[in-house]
């Protein structure tokens, strides 16, 4: 049985829940009360020194970084549909996983954190920066989905779960890109029970 430290409004944690559900793996959720600072408490820092969710605990294995957790689960359980072995498909999965973390995520955080969660502490300049950067990133994603139903071919992979968690996050700030390929892909993602189950109440 896995233990996943999370909060429902963490896009990073939700992508892990999506995979656990899709793969039918046994897990329990432990909610970290971020509003009470539990993520920065000594017991949680001993589990994840980054004061972030998610963290996956599997016996004596503790893993932070959501995409690393996705890879771990796929390799451990031989989930080769979700994390293909074929080199070309694998390269596409890795590309979009890293793109999501390095390129897309900062913009999603700029927009959503500050529009939805920070209240009086919101950084208006970050919202502006995010809104300015989003069209370029949306165009890259749109082009990436021009020829295939999913980011790495005809089947959804962990790259799709990872990126879709950020698209849902943008919906909280009413900022989902309206491009047609993205819309059609996101609708397909909504047909996955595990993805739907990961979503928080809105
Ligand atoms: N790169 C990390 C990012 C995790 C992350 O930013 N988590 C946020 C919630 S969505 C968090 O815990 N923030 C609290 C903090 O940074 O102190 C991952 O992919 O797991």
Short mmCIF file of C-alpha atoms and ligand atoms in Angstrom, two decimals:
data_model
loop_
_atom_site.label_atom_id
_atom_site.label_comp_id
_atom_site.label_asym_id
_atom_site.label_seq_id
_atom_site.Cartn_x
_atom_site.Cartn_y
_atom_site.Cartn_z
CA UNK A 1 0.00 0.00 0.00
CA UNK A 2 1.38 3.38 -1.02
CA UNK A 3 1.00 6.52 1.05
CA UNK A 4 0.66 9.73 -0.91
CA UNK A 5 1.03 13.02 0.92
CA UNK A 6 -1.05 15.54 -0.97
CA UNK A 7 -3.56 18.33 -0.99
CA UNK A 8 -6.54 18.19 -3.37
CA UNK A 9 -5.62 21.57 -4.87
CA UNK A 10 -2.09 20.52 -5.79
CA UNK A 11 -1.78 19.93 -9.51
CA UNK A 12 1.46 18.03 -8.81
CA UNK A 13 -0.24 15.65 -6.40
CA UNK A 14 -3.30 15.17 -8.62
CA UNK A 15 -1.25 13.76 -11.52
CA UNK A 16 -0.01 11.02 -9.17
CA UNK A 17 -3.55 10.27 -7.98
CA UNK A 18 -4.60 9.97 -11.65
CA UNK A 19 -2.00 7.28 -12.29
CA UNK A 20 -2.64 5.39 -9.03
CA UNK A 21 -6.32 5.28 -9.98
CA UNK A 22 -5.79 4.42 -13.66
CA UNK A 23 -3.41 1.60 -12.73
CA UNK A 24 -5.66 0.33 -9.92
CA UNK A 25 -2.86 0.55 -7.34
CA UNK A 26 -3.57 0.39 -3.62
CA UNK A 27 -2.91 3.71 -1.88
CA UNK A 28 -3.93 5.92 0.97
CA UNK A 29 -3.99 9.70 0.87
CA UNK A 30 -2.60 11.78 3.72
CA UNK A 31 -3.72 15.36 3.41
CA UNK A 32 -1.16 17.98 4.37
CA UNK A 33 -2.76 21.11 5.85
CA UNK A 34 -0.81 23.70 3.87
CA UNK A 35 -2.98 26.52 5.26
CA UNK A 36 -1.71 25.56 8.74
CA UNK A 37 1.91 25.29 7.61
CA UNK A 38 2.06 21.51 8.02
CA UNK A 39 4.20 21.23 4.87
CA UNK A 40 6.93 23.18 6.70
CA UNK A 41 6.65 21.25 9.98
CA UNK A 42 9.65 19.17 11.14
CA UNK A 43 7.85 15.79 10.78
CA UNK A 44 6.86 16.55 7.18
CA UNK A 45 10.25 18.08 6.33
CA UNK A 46 11.77 14.77 7.39
CA UNK A 47 9.70 13.17 4.64
CA UNK A 48 10.13 15.92 2.04
CA UNK A 49 12.77 18.60 2.73
CA UNK A 50 11.32 20.77 -0.07
CA UNK A 51 8.20 21.56 2.04
CA UNK A 52 6.10 20.49 -0.93
CA UNK A 53 3.50 17.95 -1.88
CA UNK A 54 3.37 15.34 -3.28
CA UNK A 55 5.55 12.78 -1.57
CA UNK A 56 5.10 9.06 -2.17
CA UNK A 57 6.09 6.63 0.56
CA UNK A 58 6.58 2.99 -0.41
CA UNK A 59 8.03 1.18 2.60
CA UNK A 60 11.49 2.62 3.11
CA UNK A 61 11.37 4.44 -0.25
CA UNK A 62 10.36 8.11 -0.06
CA UNK A 63 10.09 10.07 -3.30
CA UNK A 64 9.41 13.71 -4.00
CA UNK A 65 8.98 15.33 -7.46
CA UNK A 66 5.68 14.34 -9.03
CA UNK A 67 7.05 13.25 -12.39
CA UNK A 68 9.71 11.10 -10.71
CA UNK A 69 6.91 9.44 -8.73
CA UNK A 70 5.02 8.74 -11.97
CA UNK A 71 8.10 7.12 -13.51
CA UNK A 72 8.76 5.08 -10.37
CA UNK A 73 5.26 3.66 -10.31
CA UNK A 74 5.37 2.81 -14.02
CA UNK A 75 8.71 1.04 -13.80
CA UNK A 76 7.82 -0.78 -10.60
CA UNK A 77 4.54 -2.11 -11.98
CA UNK A 78 5.57 -2.53 -15.63
CA UNK A 79 2.99 0.05 -16.79
CA UNK A 80 4.37 0.19 -20.32
CA UNK A 81 1.25 1.76 -21.81
CA UNK A 82 1.65 4.69 -19.43
CA UNK A 83 5.46 4.82 -19.85
CA UNK A 84 6.31 3.17 -23.18
CA UNK A 85 9.56 1.28 -23.66
CA UNK A 86 9.81 2.12 -27.36
CA UNK A 87 12.58 4.73 -27.56
CA UNK A 88 10.75 7.21 -29.79
CA UNK A 89 7.61 7.11 -27.66
CA UNK A 90 9.69 7.23 -24.48
CA UNK A 91 11.52 10.31 -25.78
CA UNK A 92 8.22 12.06 -26.45
CA UNK A 93 6.99 11.20 -22.95
CA UNK A 94 10.20 12.51 -21.36
CA UNK A 95 10.10 15.65 -23.48
CA UNK A 96 6.57 16.57 -22.38
CA UNK A 97 7.18 15.62 -18.75
CA UNK A 98 10.18 17.95 -18.64
CA UNK A 99 8.43 20.64 -20.69
CA UNK A 100 5.60 20.54 -18.22
CA UNK A 101 7.94 21.08 -15.26
CA UNK A 102 10.42 23.51 -16.79
CA UNK A 103 8.36 25.53 -19.22
CA UNK A 104 4.66 25.22 -18.49
CA UNK A 105 4.52 24.94 -14.71
CA UNK A 106 6.04 28.34 -13.82
CA UNK A 107 3.41 30.08 -15.94
CA UNK A 108 0.58 27.98 -14.50
CA UNK A 109 1.81 28.82 -10.99
CA UNK A 110 2.17 32.54 -11.81
CA UNK A 111 -1.43 32.68 -12.97
CA UNK A 112 -3.31 30.27 -10.72
CA UNK A 113 -1.52 30.67 -7.41
CA UNK A 114 -1.86 34.43 -7.57
CA UNK A 115 -5.34 34.64 -9.07
CA UNK A 116 -6.99 31.97 -6.94
CA UNK A 117 -5.05 31.16 -3.78
CA UNK A 118 -3.02 34.13 -2.55
CA UNK A 119 -5.81 36.59 -1.72
CA UNK A 120 -4.35 39.92 -0.52
CA UNK A 121 -0.81 38.57 -0.95
CA UNK A 122 -1.31 38.01 -4.71
CA UNK A 123 1.57 39.07 -6.92
CA UNK A 124 -0.13 41.08 -9.68
CA UNK A 125 3.08 41.23 -11.74
CA UNK A 126 3.25 37.43 -11.73
CA UNK A 127 -0.32 37.18 -13.04
CA UNK A 128 0.56 39.63 -15.80
CA UNK A 129 3.74 37.73 -16.64
CA UNK A 130 1.87 34.43 -16.70
CA UNK A 131 -0.91 35.77 -18.92
CA UNK A 132 1.73 37.21 -21.26
CA UNK A 133 3.68 33.91 -21.48
CA UNK A 134 0.69 31.58 -21.78
CA UNK A 135 -0.09 32.05 -25.52
CA UNK A 136 3.41 30.98 -26.58
CA UNK A 137 3.20 27.86 -24.41
CA UNK A 138 -0.33 27.06 -25.58
CA UNK A 139 0.86 27.28 -29.20
CA UNK A 140 3.62 24.76 -28.45
CA UNK A 141 1.16 22.34 -26.84
CA UNK A 142 -1.34 22.88 -29.65
CA UNK A 143 1.31 22.00 -32.26
CA UNK A 144 2.36 18.98 -30.20
CA UNK A 145 -1.17 17.65 -30.44
CA UNK A 146 -1.65 18.35 -34.15
CA UNK A 147 -0.86 14.85 -35.40
CA UNK A 148 -1.65 12.55 -32.51
CA UNK A 149 -4.55 12.01 -30.12
CA UNK A 150 -2.21 12.14 -27.12
CA UNK A 151 1.19 13.71 -26.51
CA UNK A 152 3.14 10.53 -27.32
CA UNK A 153 0.89 8.81 -29.83
CA UNK A 154 -2.45 7.07 -29.83
CA UNK A 155 -2.58 6.20 -26.13
CA UNK A 156 -2.46 8.42 -23.05
CA UNK A 157 0.77 8.29 -21.06
CA UNK A 158 2.06 9.84 -17.86
CA UNK A 159 3.00 12.90 -19.95
CA UNK A 160 -0.70 13.48 -20.65
CA UNK A 161 -1.62 12.99 -16.97
CA UNK A 162 1.09 15.44 -15.98
CA UNK A 163 0.19 18.19 -18.49
CA UNK A 164 -3.57 17.72 -18.03
CA UNK A 165 -3.20 18.34 -14.30
CA UNK A 166 -1.91 21.80 -15.19
CA UNK A 167 -4.67 22.43 -17.73
CA UNK A 168 -7.25 21.67 -15.03
CA UNK A 169 -5.35 24.01 -12.72
CA UNK A 170 -5.66 26.81 -15.28
CA UNK A 171 -9.41 26.25 -15.31
CA UNK A 172 -9.51 27.43 -11.68
CA UNK A 173 -8.40 30.84 -12.98
CA UNK A 174 -10.56 30.62 -16.09
CA UNK A 175 -7.38 30.55 -18.17
CA UNK A 176 -7.60 27.29 -20.14
CA UNK A 177 -6.22 27.88 -23.66
CA UNK A 178 -8.99 27.65 -26.25
CA UNK A 179 -6.99 26.11 -29.11
CA UNK A 180 -8.91 23.26 -30.83
CA UNK A 181 -6.33 20.46 -30.51
CA UNK A 182 -5.87 21.21 -26.83
CA UNK A 183 -9.64 21.29 -26.31
CA UNK A 184 -10.17 17.95 -28.10
CA UNK A 185 -7.29 16.32 -26.19
CA UNK A 186 -8.47 17.67 -22.85
CA UNK A 187 -11.94 16.26 -23.58
CA UNK A 188 -10.32 12.86 -24.21
CA UNK A 189 -8.44 13.18 -20.93
CA UNK A 190 -11.76 13.86 -19.20
CA UNK A 191 -12.92 10.43 -20.34
CA UNK A 192 -10.27 8.77 -18.14
CA UNK A 193 -11.86 7.76 -14.85
CA UNK A 194 -8.61 8.13 -12.92
CA UNK A 195 -8.07 11.67 -14.17
CA UNK A 196 -11.65 12.60 -13.25
CA UNK A 197 -11.27 11.04 -9.81
CA UNK A 198 -8.17 13.13 -9.12
CA UNK A 199 -10.02 16.43 -9.54
CA UNK A 200 -10.92 18.50 -6.47
CA UNK A 201 -14.33 20.05 -5.83
CA UNK A 202 -14.64 23.44 -7.58
N1 LIG B 1 8.45 20.06 -8.67
C1 LIG B 1 7.54 19.65 -7.62
C2 LIG B 1 6.62 20.82 -7.30
C3 LIG B 1 5.70 20.53 -6.12
C4 LIG B 1 4.98 21.80 -5.68
O1 LIG B 1 5.26 22.92 -6.13
N2 LIG B 1 4.03 21.61 -4.76
C5 LIG B 1 3.32 22.76 -4.22
C6 LIG B 1 1.81 22.49 -4.22
S1 LIG B 1 1.20 22.33 -5.86
C7 LIG B 1 3.74 22.96 -2.78
O2 LIG B 1 3.77 22.00 -2.02
N3 LIG B 1 4.10 24.20 -2.40
C8 LIG B 1 4.48 24.55 -1.09
C9 LIG B 1 5.86 25.15 -1.01
O3 LIG B 1 6.55 25.22 -2.05
O4 LIG B 1 6.26 25.56 0.08
C10 LIG B 1 6.76 18.42 -8.07
O5 LIG B 1 6.57 18.25 -9.29
O6 LIG B 1 6.35 17.60 -7.23
#
